Amino acid sequence: MTESTDFVQIRHAQKSFGTLEVLKDISLNVARGQIVAIIGPSGSGKSTLLRAINDLDALTGGEVWLDGVQVNKQLPHRQYEKHINEMRQQIGMVFQHFNLFPHMTARENVTMAPKMLKGLSAEEADALAKEQLDKVGMLERIDYYPSQLSGGQKQRVAIARALAMNPKLMLFDEATSALDPELVSEVNQVMKKLAEEHMTMIIVTHEMDFAASVCDRVLFMDQGVVVEEGPPEQVFGNPQKARTRAFLRKELDNPE
Amino acid sequence: MGLDFTVIPKYLDVVLLGCLWTIAITVAAALVSFFGGILLAVVALYAPAVIRLPFRAFEFVFMGTPLLLQLFLIYFGLVQIGIDLPAFVAGVIGLGLHFAVYNSELIQTAIISVDRGQMEAARTLGLSRTQALRKVVVPQAVRAVIPPIGNNMIALLKDSALVSVIGVSELTLSAQRAIGATYRPFEFYLLAAAFYYVINLAMEWVQRRIERRIAISR
């Protein structure tokens, strides 16, 4: 076991597409139960960093560790596939566009992976679907298809789907950015609830209010580097760097 | 001499039996072409070259040569290398593989068009690429191409008449037999045409039902 302060460790993360460097030597430690928001203008590399944590976007340099295990370990291809599939089971991810499986009901979306990967029986899967969908307030829609749900409802099902694997860490990639404004709060409520349950979360977001009220730490990224980080009171209330101030001023004037 | 449809009832059972064979061969070949099409599509997109290239050659043969010739090859040709297939089986394989190649083209395009986020979401949950393809990507791709696959299946029904040449007593050959006994080609060919049309309508009905059922899950 590792110290709880380095439950999630990103060490010298680098990522480049050809000559374009999108992540320049980023390091980040997240303690167990901590909630970290990553903010920054589009193109700052914040989504890329998040997607590097579960290796959806492979880093070109640096390491990612979760709970004492290196996620992006150097292994021969076949072994690496096995390893990364196991790691990903422990890392839930929620996407901007939900990415629910349209050919499955809410129930099936939630139970497909646990049934397949953890060999749940029909009864266990049923109980799991009810538990997780109840948690996000979607129990009444358990047999609805995504096409029958609103954006906020889809996103809540997507969160339930991720939680059903019982992850150690949850990643949110602009989970509310694609939602109509009136649907944002229902998703935020669910995320707050997870925060109260001390789920470790890394949240890429455009919502400064939400970041300020829920997160323990805020990272401001720009052009592939972490410009500033600290508790929300400090980053939002008394930003040290000019770039941070400029960004926050723009965001507050023009929140969409 | 004019048309005389009163000869039909006496040979109706022969033609009806032919009808059943046509339905049987169409359904069997449709299943081969559907699942074969999925397999070919996945191989074409994801298999390593050692597997993909022989399949490509196979597809080229089935797309680039007449179905009639393929049936002759499978039924008469394979005997020479010791594979003696019953005519019905040879017909199902020939028709099935021929249309599998066409279905594969459709399914490949559909697989490519499935949103990238679907594969990502599945991989994020811990599924391997193969598992994600099987449970998430391919089922969506197949749903997207049910209408054009249905059109292929109707073409398959019509082309099933070709298996009469290798001696399967399907609808066309049965009509010919009745004609041989009565010398009434017009009446029996018309009758056969009517039966093909009815089967065609039934297939369209099934296709519409499937489309309606999956509409909600797309």
Short mmCIF file of C-alpha atoms in Angstrom, two decimals:
data_model
loop_
_atom_site.label_atom_id
_atom_site.label_comp_id
_atom_site.label_asym_id
_atom_site.label_seq_id
_atom_site.Cartn_x
_atom_site.Cartn_y
_atom_site.Cartn_z
CA MET A 1 0.00 0.00 0.00
CA THR A 2 1.05 3.54 -0.64
CA GLU A 3 0.65 6.73 1.30
CA SER A 4 -2.82 8.07 0.93
CA THR A 5 -1.50 11.34 -0.50
CA ASP A 6 -0.36 9.56 -3.61
CA PHE A 7 -3.38 7.44 -4.30
CA VAL A 8 -3.28 8.79 -7.82
CA GLN A 9 0.08 9.93 -9.12
CA ILE A 10 0.89 11.51 -12.42
CA ARG A 11 4.63 11.81 -12.84
CA HIS A 12 6.08 14.03 -15.55
CA ALA A 13 3.27 13.39 -17.99
CA GLN A 14 4.14 14.36 -21.52
CA LYS A 15 2.12 14.05 -24.64
CA SER A 16 2.82 15.27 -28.12
CA PHE A 17 1.18 14.85 -31.48
CA GLY A 18 4.08 15.24 -33.87
CA THR A 19 5.69 18.54 -32.97
CA LEU A 20 2.67 19.76 -31.03
CA GLU A 21 3.16 19.33 -27.30
CA VAL A 22 -0.21 19.14 -25.56
CA LEU A 23 1.10 18.06 -22.14
CA LYS A 24 4.44 19.41 -20.96
CA ASP A 25 5.81 17.61 -17.95
CA ILE A 26 2.77 17.57 -15.69
CA SER A 27 2.87 16.02 -12.24
CA LEU A 28 -0.09 15.64 -9.95
CA ASN A 29 -0.83 13.74 -6.75
CA VAL A 30 -4.34 13.05 -5.58
CA ALA A 31 -5.09 11.63 -2.16
CA ARG A 32 -7.72 8.98 -1.55
CA GLY A 33 -11.12 10.63 -1.30
CA GLN A 34 -9.89 13.90 -2.72
CA ILE A 35 -11.77 15.77 -5.41
CA VAL A 36 -9.72 17.67 -7.91
CA ALA A 37 -11.08 19.99 -10.57
CA ILE A 38 -9.12 20.74 -13.70
CA ILE A 39 -10.08 23.98 -15.38
CA GLY A 40 -8.65 25.86 -18.31
CA PRO A 41 -9.40 27.08 -21.80
CA SER A 42 -10.17 24.58 -24.54
CA GLY A 43 -7.00 23.20 -26.02
CA SER A 44 -5.20 23.55 -22.71
CA GLY A 45 -4.68 19.79 -22.49
CA LYS A 46 -7.01 19.16 -19.57
CA SER A 47 -9.08 16.48 -21.32
CA THR A 48 -5.95 14.87 -22.67
CA LEU A 49 -4.53 14.68 -19.17
CA LEU A 50 -7.71 13.11 -17.87
CA ARG A 51 -7.82 10.62 -20.71
CA ALA A 52 -4.19 9.72 -20.07
CA ILE A 53 -5.10 8.51 -16.59
CA ASN A 54 -6.93 5.47 -17.97
CA ASP A 55 -4.75 5.38 -21.09
CA LEU A 56 -7.50 6.31 -23.55
CA ASP A 57 -4.88 8.73 -24.82
CA ALA A 58 -1.47 7.19 -24.27
CA LEU A 59 1.22 9.45 -22.87
CA THR A 60 4.42 9.86 -24.85
CA GLY A 61 6.32 10.20 -21.60
CA GLY A 62 5.79 9.92 -17.88
CA GLU A 63 3.91 7.60 -15.59
CA VAL A 64 0.45 7.24 -14.13
CA TRP A 65 -0.02 5.33 -10.89
CA LEU A 66 -3.19 4.29 -9.13
CA ASP A 67 -3.10 2.88 -5.62
CA GLY A 68 0.48 1.70 -5.93
CA VAL A 69 0.16 0.18 -9.40
CA GLN A 70 1.47 1.76 -12.53
CA VAL A 71 -1.34 2.15 -15.05
CA ASN A 72 0.78 2.74 -18.16
CA LYS A 73 3.30 0.02 -17.44
CA GLN A 74 5.70 -1.03 -20.15
CA LEU A 75 4.62 -4.53 -21.12
CA PRO A 76 4.48 -6.64 -24.27
CA HIS A 77 1.28 -5.88 -26.17
CA ARG A 78 -0.77 -8.88 -25.09
CA GLN A 79 0.14 -8.56 -21.41
CA TYR A 80 -0.43 -4.84 -21.54
CA GLU A 81 -3.96 -5.31 -22.89
CA LYS A 82 -4.77 -7.62 -20.01
CA HIS A 83 -3.20 -5.24 -17.50
CA ILE A 84 -4.91 -2.12 -18.82
CA ASN A 85 -8.31 -3.83 -18.93
CA GLU A 86 -7.89 -4.68 -15.26
CA MET A 87 -6.80 -1.15 -14.43
CA ARG A 88 -9.69 0.38 -16.33
CA GLN A 89 -12.14 -1.68 -14.32
CA GLN A 90 -10.97 0.34 -11.32
CA ILE A 91 -11.27 3.71 -13.04
CA GLY A 92 -14.75 4.92 -13.87
CA MET A 93 -15.14 7.50 -16.59
CA VAL A 94 -17.98 9.80 -17.53
CA PHE A 95 -17.96 11.52 -20.91
CA GLN A 96 -19.27 14.80 -22.18
CA HIS A 97 -21.54 13.05 -24.67
CA PHE A 98 -22.58 10.27 -22.26
CA ASN A 99 -21.67 7.48 -24.70
CA LEU A 100 -24.44 5.30 -23.36
CA PHE A 101 -24.98 2.16 -25.40
CA PRO A 102 -28.11 2.98 -27.42
CA HIS A 103 -29.06 -0.63 -28.05
CA MET A 104 -29.25 -1.41 -24.33
CA THR A 105 -31.71 -0.31 -21.68
CA ALA A 106 -30.54 1.62 -18.63
CA ARG A 107 -30.39 -1.69 -16.79
CA GLU A 108 -28.32 -3.36 -19.49
CA ASN A 109 -26.00 -0.39 -19.74
CA VAL A 110 -25.27 -0.74 -16.04
CA THR A 111 -24.94 -4.52 -15.89
CA MET A 112 -23.24 -5.39 -19.17
CA ALA A 113 -19.65 -4.92 -18.00
CA PRO A 114 -20.08 -6.38 -14.47
CA LYS A 115 -21.80 -9.44 -15.94
CA MET A 116 -19.14 -9.89 -18.55
CA LEU A 117 -16.06 -9.11 -16.48
CA LYS A 118 -17.06 -10.12 -12.98
CA GLY A 119 -19.35 -12.99 -13.83
CA LEU A 120 -22.38 -11.69 -11.96
CA SER A 121 -25.40 -13.94 -11.89
CA ALA A 122 -28.75 -12.70 -13.19
CA GLU A 123 -29.99 -11.94 -9.66
CA GLU A 124 -26.79 -10.16 -8.65
CA ALA A 125 -26.90 -8.11 -11.83
CA ASP A 126 -30.52 -7.21 -11.20
CA ALA A 127 -29.76 -6.09 -7.65
CA LEU A 128 -26.75 -4.11 -8.85
CA ALA A 129 -28.74 -2.34 -11.56
CA LYS A 130 -31.42 -1.36 -9.06
CA GLU A 131 -28.91 -0.20 -6.48
CA GLN A 132 -26.89 1.92 -8.88
CA LEU A 133 -29.82 3.38 -10.77
CA ASP A 134 -31.55 4.18 -7.50
CA LYS A 135 -28.45 6.03 -6.38
CA VAL A 136 -28.65 8.35 -9.38
CA GLY A 137 -32.42 8.65 -9.15
CA MET A 138 -33.11 6.66 -12.29
CA LEU A 139 -34.75 3.56 -10.87
CA GLU A 140 -38.11 4.35 -12.48
CA ARG A 141 -36.44 4.41 -15.90
CA ILE A 142 -34.60 1.15 -15.45
CA ASP A 143 -36.04 -0.42 -18.61
CA TYR A 144 -35.88 2.70 -20.79
CA TYR A 145 -33.56 2.97 -23.73
CA PRO A 146 -31.23 5.98 -23.97
CA SER A 147 -33.31 7.36 -26.84
CA GLN A 148 -36.18 7.72 -24.37
CA LEU A 149 -34.17 9.72 -21.84
CA SER A 150 -33.23 13.39 -21.54
CA GLY A 151 -29.58 14.43 -21.55
CA GLY A 152 -29.43 14.75 -17.78
CA GLN A 153 -31.03 11.36 -17.34
CA LYS A 154 -28.61 9.81 -19.81
CA GLN A 155 -25.68 11.26 -17.93
CA ARG A 156 -27.00 9.93 -14.63
CA VAL A 157 -27.32 6.47 -16.15
CA ALA A 158 -23.78 6.83 -17.48
CA ILE A 159 -22.57 7.62 -13.96
CA ALA A 160 -24.42 4.56 -12.65
CA ARG A 161 -22.80 2.47 -15.36
CA ALA A 162 -19.35 3.61 -14.26
CA LEU A 163 -20.13 3.12 -10.56
CA ALA A 164 -21.38 -0.41 -11.18
CA MET A 165 -17.78 -1.54 -11.67
CA ASN A 166 -17.06 -0.31 -8.16
CA PRO A 167 -14.18 1.93 -9.23
CA LYS A 168 -11.51 3.38 -6.97
CA LEU A 169 -11.40 6.57 -8.97
CA MET A 170 -13.90 8.45 -11.08
CA LEU A 171 -12.97 10.68 -14.00
CA PHE A 172 -15.44 13.25 -15.31
CA ASP A 173 -14.69 14.74 -18.71
CA GLU A 174 -16.91 17.83 -18.94
CA ALA A 175 -19.85 15.77 -17.80
CA THR A 176 -22.31 18.66 -17.95
CA SER A 177 -21.00 20.61 -20.93
CA ALA A 178 -23.37 19.02 -23.44
CA LEU A 179 -26.45 19.48 -21.26
CA ASP A 180 -29.17 22.07 -21.52
CA PRO A 181 -28.68 24.52 -18.62
CA GLU A 182 -31.79 23.33 -16.79
CA LEU A 183 -30.47 19.74 -16.76
CA VAL A 184 -27.06 20.52 -15.30
CA SER A 185 -28.06 20.56 -11.66
CA GLU A 186 -29.49 17.02 -11.58
CA VAL A 187 -26.10 15.72 -12.71
CA ASN A 188 -24.26 17.99 -10.29
CA GLN A 189 -26.43 16.66 -7.48
CA VAL A 190 -25.29 13.13 -8.24
CA MET A 191 -21.67 14.19 -8.33
CA LYS A 192 -22.07 15.99 -5.01
CA LYS A 193 -23.51 12.85 -3.52
CA LEU A 194 -20.46 10.92 -4.69
CA ALA A 195 -18.27 13.58 -3.10
CA GLU A 196 -20.07 13.09 0.21
CA GLU A 197 -19.32 9.38 -0.06
CA HIS A 198 -15.62 10.26 -0.42
CA MET A 199 -15.24 8.94 -3.92
CA THR A 200 -11.88 10.03 -5.34
CA MET A 201 -12.69 12.17 -8.35
CA ILE A 202 -10.88 14.13 -11.00
CA ILE A 203 -13.20 16.48 -12.78
CA VAL A 204 -12.55 18.42 -15.94
CA THR A 205 -15.12 21.16 -15.95
CA HIS A 206 -16.17 24.57 -17.21
CA GLU A 207 -18.38 25.15 -14.21
CA MET A 208 -16.48 27.32 -11.81
CA ASP A 209 -19.29 27.41 -9.23
CA PHE A 210 -19.43 23.67 -9.08
CA ALA A 211 -15.65 23.36 -8.85
CA ALA A 212 -15.59 25.92 -6.06
CA SER A 213 -18.31 24.26 -4.02
CA VAL A 214 -17.37 20.60 -4.36
CA CYS A 215 -13.67 20.28 -5.01
CA ASP A 216 -10.78 20.17 -2.57
CA ARG A 217 -8.31 21.39 -5.12
CA VAL A 218 -8.37 23.24 -8.39
CA LEU A 219 -5.79 23.01 -11.15
CA PHE A 220 -5.69 25.69 -13.78
CA MET A 221 -4.12 24.43 -17.00
CA ASP A 222 -3.11 26.38 -20.04
CA GLN A 223 -1.07 25.34 -23.07
CA GLY A 224 -0.13 21.99 -21.64
CA VAL A 225 1.12 23.11 -18.26
CA VAL A 226 -0.40 23.53 -14.82
CA VAL A 227 -0.29 27.27 -14.38
CA GLU A 228 -1.68 27.36 -10.89
CA GLU A 229 -3.13 24.99 -8.34
CA GLY A 230 -4.50 25.14 -4.86
CA PRO A 231 -7.66 25.07 -2.81
CA PRO A 232 -10.64 26.65 -4.59
CA GLU A 233 -10.71 29.66 -2.26
CA GLN A 234 -7.21 30.50 -3.33
CA VAL A 235 -7.43 29.79 -7.07
CA PHE A 236 -10.79 31.48 -7.47
CA GLY A 237 -10.54 34.04 -4.67
CA ASN A 238 -6.96 35.14 -4.95
CA PRO A 239 -5.34 33.82 -8.13
CA GLN A 240 -1.59 34.43 -8.20
CA LYS A 241 -0.95 34.22 -11.89
CA ALA A 242 -2.00 36.69 -14.55
CA ARG A 243 -3.11 33.93 -16.88
CA THR A 244 -5.40 32.50 -14.24
CA ARG A 245 -6.93 35.87 -13.57
CA ALA A 246 -7.49 36.51 -17.27
CA PHE A 247 -9.14 33.14 -17.72
CA LEU A 248 -11.37 33.49 -14.67
CA ARG A 249 -12.42 37.00 -15.65
CA LYS A 250 -13.46 35.72 -19.07
CA GLU A 251 -15.30 32.73 -17.60
CA LEU A 252 -17.18 34.84 -15.07
CA ASP A 253 -18.18 37.47 -17.61
CA ASN A 254 -19.26 34.88 -20.11
CA PRO A 255 -20.03 31.61 -18.35
CA GLU A 256 -21.06 29.68 -21.49
CA MET B 1 -54.76 -22.22 -77.68
CA GLY B 2 -55.57 -19.75 -74.91
CA LEU B 3 -54.69 -19.83 -71.25
CA ASP B 4 -56.20 -22.57 -69.20
CA PHE B 5 -55.67 -22.23 -65.48
CA THR B 6 -57.76 -25.31 -64.72
CA VAL B 7 -54.58 -27.40 -65.10
CA ILE B 8 -53.12 -25.81 -62.01
CA PRO B 9 -54.95 -27.60 -59.16
CA LYS B 10 -53.65 -31.01 -60.25
CA TYR B 11 -50.05 -29.85 -59.91
CA LEU B 12 -50.56 -27.38 -57.12
CA ASP B 13 -49.04 -29.70 -54.51
CA VAL B 14 -45.85 -30.02 -56.58
CA VAL B 15 -45.52 -26.28 -56.87
CA LEU B 16 -46.39 -25.73 -53.21
CA LEU B 17 -43.71 -28.19 -52.19
CA GLY B 18 -41.29 -26.23 -54.38
CA CYS B 19 -42.44 -23.13 -52.58
CA LEU B 20 -41.48 -24.66 -49.24
CA TRP B 21 -38.03 -25.57 -50.57
CA THR B 22 -37.57 -22.02 -51.79
CA ILE B 23 -38.49 -20.70 -48.37
CA ALA B 24 -36.17 -23.19 -46.68
CA ILE B 25 -33.21 -22.40 -48.89
CA THR B 26 -33.83 -18.67 -48.63
CA VAL B 27 -34.03 -18.69 -44.84
CA ALA B 28 -30.97 -20.94 -44.47
CA ALA B 29 -28.92 -18.91 -46.96
CA ALA B 30 -30.09 -15.65 -45.38
CA LEU B 31 -28.78 -16.83 -42.00
CA VAL B 32 -25.45 -17.85 -43.55
CA SER B 33 -25.20 -14.51 -45.31
CA PHE B 34 -26.10 -12.53 -42.18
CA PHE B 35 -23.67 -14.15 -39.76
CA GLY B 36 -21.11 -14.72 -42.52
CA GLY B 37 -21.41 -11.04 -43.39
CA ILE B 38 -20.67 -10.02 -39.81
CA LEU B 39 -17.68 -12.36 -39.66
CA LEU B 40 -16.31 -11.13 -42.98
CA ALA B 41 -16.76 -7.50 -41.94
CA VAL B 42 -14.91 -7.97 -38.66
CA VAL B 43 -12.12 -9.89 -40.38
CA ALA B 44 -11.81 -7.24 -43.09
CA LEU B 45 -11.52 -4.45 -40.51
CA TYR B 46 -9.61 -6.01 -37.65
CA ALA B 47 -7.85 -9.28 -38.53
CA PRO B 48 -4.10 -9.39 -39.12
CA ALA B 49 -3.00 -9.55 -42.75
CA VAL B 50 -2.34 -13.33 -42.72
CA ILE B 51 -6.03 -13.90 -42.12
CA ARG B 52 -7.40 -10.85 -43.88
CA LEU B 53 -5.76 -11.37 -47.24
CA PRO B 54 -7.05 -14.92 -47.91
CA PHE B 55 -10.52 -13.66 -46.97
CA ARG B 56 -10.08 -10.77 -49.36
CA ALA B 57 -9.27 -13.20 -52.16
CA PHE B 58 -12.34 -15.22 -51.28
CA GLU B 59 -14.49 -12.11 -51.36
CA PHE B 60 -13.09 -11.12 -54.70
CA VAL B 61 -14.08 -14.50 -56.14
CA PHE B 62 -17.59 -14.26 -54.73
CA MET B 63 -18.13 -10.67 -55.84
CA GLY B 64 -16.45 -10.85 -59.20
CA THR B 65 -17.89 -14.01 -60.69
CA PRO B 66 -21.45 -15.10 -61.56
CA LEU B 67 -23.44 -16.77 -58.82
CA LEU B 68 -24.41 -19.48 -61.30
CA LEU B 69 -20.77 -20.35 -61.82
CA GLN B 70 -20.20 -20.41 -58.06
CA LEU B 71 -23.03 -22.88 -57.62
CA PHE B 72 -21.57 -25.12 -60.34
CA LEU B 73 -18.18 -24.93 -58.68
CA ILE B 74 -19.50 -25.83 -55.26
CA TYR B 75 -21.83 -28.58 -56.42
CA PHE B 76 -20.00 -30.16 -59.37
CA GLY B 77 -16.47 -28.92 -58.81
CA LEU B 78 -15.92 -29.85 -55.19
CA VAL B 79 -16.85 -33.49 -55.88
CA GLN B 80 -13.58 -33.84 -57.75
CA ILE B 81 -11.64 -33.07 -54.59
CA GLY B 82 -13.78 -35.42 -52.57
CA ILE B 83 -16.33 -32.98 -51.15
CA ASP B 84 -19.71 -34.32 -52.21
CA LEU B 85 -22.37 -31.96 -50.93
CA PRO B 86 -26.10 -32.54 -51.22
CA ALA B 87 -27.61 -30.08 -53.71
CA PHE B 88 -29.55 -28.26 -51.00
CA VAL B 89 -26.43 -27.73 -48.89
CA ALA B 90 -24.40 -26.64 -51.91
CA GLY B 91 -27.15 -24.18 -52.77
CA VAL B 92 -27.28 -22.75 -49.25
CA ILE B 93 -23.51 -22.36 -49.12
CA GLY B 94 -23.32 -20.78 -52.57
CA LEU B 95 -26.17 -18.33 -52.06
CA GLY B 96 -25.23 -17.67 -48.44
CA LEU B 97 -21.58 -16.87 -49.09
CA HIS B 98 -22.39 -14.84 -52.18
CA PHE B 99 -24.68 -12.57 -50.22
CA ALA B 100 -22.45 -12.65 -47.13
CA VAL B 101 -19.91 -10.72 -49.19
CA TYR B 102 -22.50 -8.07 -50.04
CA ASN B 103 -23.71 -7.87 -46.44
CA SER B 104 -20.13 -7.59 -45.28
CA GLU B 105 -19.65 -4.44 -47.35
CA LEU B 106 -22.67 -2.86 -45.67
CA ILE B 107 -21.67 -3.94 -42.18
CA GLN B 108 -18.09 -2.72 -42.59
CA THR B 109 -19.30 0.75 -43.44
CA ALA B 110 -21.70 0.67 -40.51
CA ILE B 111 -19.01 -0.46 -38.06
CA ILE B 112 -16.78 2.41 -39.14
CA SER B 113 -19.69 4.83 -38.66
CA VAL B 114 -20.42 3.78 -35.07
CA ASP B 115 -19.41 6.69 -32.87
CA ARG B 116 -15.86 6.37 -31.52
CA GLY B 117 -17.18 7.16 -28.07
CA GLN B 118 -18.96 3.82 -27.99
CA MET B 119 -15.72 1.88 -28.24
CA GLU B 120 -14.12 4.25 -25.73
CA ALA B 121 -16.94 3.83 -23.23
CA ALA B 122 -16.73 0.06 -23.51
CA ARG B 123 -12.94 0.01 -23.18
CA THR B 124 -13.15 2.36 -20.21
CA LEU B 125 -15.30 -0.18 -18.40
CA GLY B 126 -12.52 -2.72 -18.89
CA LEU B 127 -13.76 -4.62 -21.93
CA SER B 128 -11.16 -5.87 -24.40
CA ARG B 129 -11.43 -4.67 -27.96
CA THR B 130 -12.95 -7.98 -29.03
CA GLN B 131 -15.52 -7.85 -26.22
CA ALA B 132 -16.35 -4.25 -27.07
CA LEU B 133 -16.82 -5.12 -30.72
CA ARG B 134 -19.06 -8.06 -29.90
CA LYS B 135 -21.27 -6.41 -27.31
CA VAL B 136 -21.26 -2.76 -28.28
CA VAL B 137 -20.04 -1.89 -31.76
CA VAL B 138 -21.23 -4.74 -33.98
CA PRO B 139 -24.80 -4.87 -32.57
CA GLN B 140 -25.19 -1.17 -33.28
CA ALA B 141 -23.71 -1.48 -36.75
CA VAL B 142 -26.04 -4.35 -37.61
CA ARG B 143 -29.07 -2.38 -36.42
CA ALA B 144 -28.06 0.49 -38.66
CA VAL B 145 -27.97 -1.68 -41.77
CA ILE B 146 -31.09 -3.78 -41.30
CA PRO B 147 -32.92 -1.97 -44.16
CA PRO B 148 -30.25 -2.49 -46.83
CA ILE B 149 -29.60 -6.03 -45.59
CA GLY B 150 -33.32 -6.65 -46.05
CA ASN B 151 -32.99 -5.54 -49.65
CA ASN B 152 -30.13 -7.99 -50.11
CA MET B 153 -32.28 -10.75 -48.67
CA ILE B 154 -35.00 -10.07 -51.20
CA ALA B 155 -32.40 -10.24 -53.94
CA LEU B 156 -31.31 -13.52 -52.38
CA LEU B 157 -34.86 -14.87 -52.60
CA LYS B 158 -35.01 -14.06 -56.29
CA ASP B 159 -31.56 -15.50 -56.97
CA SER B 160 -32.56 -18.69 -55.18
CA ALA B 161 -34.18 -19.68 -58.49
CA LEU B 162 -30.65 -20.33 -59.72
CA VAL B 163 -30.24 -23.38 -57.50
CA SER B 164 -32.75 -25.14 -59.75
CA VAL B 165 -29.81 -25.76 -62.10
CA ILE B 166 -28.11 -27.99 -59.56
CA GLY B 167 -31.32 -29.93 -59.08
CA VAL B 168 -32.87 -28.52 -55.92
CA SER B 169 -36.62 -28.90 -56.40
CA GLU B 170 -37.44 -25.35 -55.44
CA LEU B 171 -40.18 -23.20 -56.84
CA THR B 172 -38.76 -22.60 -60.32
CA LEU B 173 -37.76 -26.21 -60.90
CA SER B 174 -41.13 -27.44 -59.60
CA ALA B 175 -42.91 -25.15 -62.01
CA GLN B 176 -40.75 -26.53 -64.81
CA ARG B 177 -41.67 -30.07 -63.80
CA ALA B 178 -45.35 -29.21 -63.90
CA ILE B 179 -44.81 -27.63 -67.30
CA GLY B 180 -43.05 -30.75 -68.50
CA ALA B 181 -46.14 -32.77 -67.65
CA THR B 182 -48.74 -30.32 -68.98
CA TYR B 183 -47.01 -28.21 -71.65
CA ARG B 184 -48.50 -25.16 -69.99
CA PRO B 185 -45.49 -22.85 -69.42
CA PHE B 186 -47.38 -19.59 -69.18
CA GLU B 187 -49.76 -20.75 -66.46
CA PHE B 188 -47.14 -22.35 -64.25
CA TYR B 189 -44.53 -19.65 -64.64
CA LEU B 190 -47.18 -17.12 -63.72
CA LEU B 191 -48.10 -19.23 -60.72
CA ALA B 192 -44.46 -19.42 -59.66
CA ALA B 193 -44.11 -15.67 -60.10
CA ALA B 194 -47.17 -15.14 -57.89
CA PHE B 195 -45.64 -17.33 -55.19
CA TYR B 196 -42.33 -15.47 -55.35
CA TYR B 197 -44.25 -12.27 -54.97
CA VAL B 198 -46.12 -13.53 -51.92
CA ILE B 199 -42.90 -14.70 -50.24
CA ASN B 200 -41.39 -11.34 -51.08
CA LEU B 201 -44.28 -9.56 -49.37
CA ALA B 202 -43.89 -11.77 -46.32
CA MET B 203 -40.19 -10.94 -46.12
CA GLU B 204 -40.90 -7.24 -46.36
CA TRP B 205 -43.41 -7.60 -43.57
CA VAL B 206 -40.87 -9.36 -41.35
CA GLN B 207 -38.29 -6.70 -42.17
CA ARG B 208 -40.67 -3.88 -41.23
CA ARG B 209 -41.45 -5.57 -37.94
CA ILE B 210 -37.76 -5.93 -37.13
CA GLU B 211 -37.14 -2.29 -38.05
CA ARG B 212 -39.97 -1.15 -35.82
CA ARG B 213 -38.71 -3.24 -32.96
CA ILE B 214 -35.19 -1.89 -33.07
CA ALA B 215 -36.19 1.72 -33.77
CA ILE B 216 -36.21 2.55 -30.08
CA SER B 217 -32.82 0.99 -29.46
CA ARG B 218 -30.83 2.98 -32.00
#
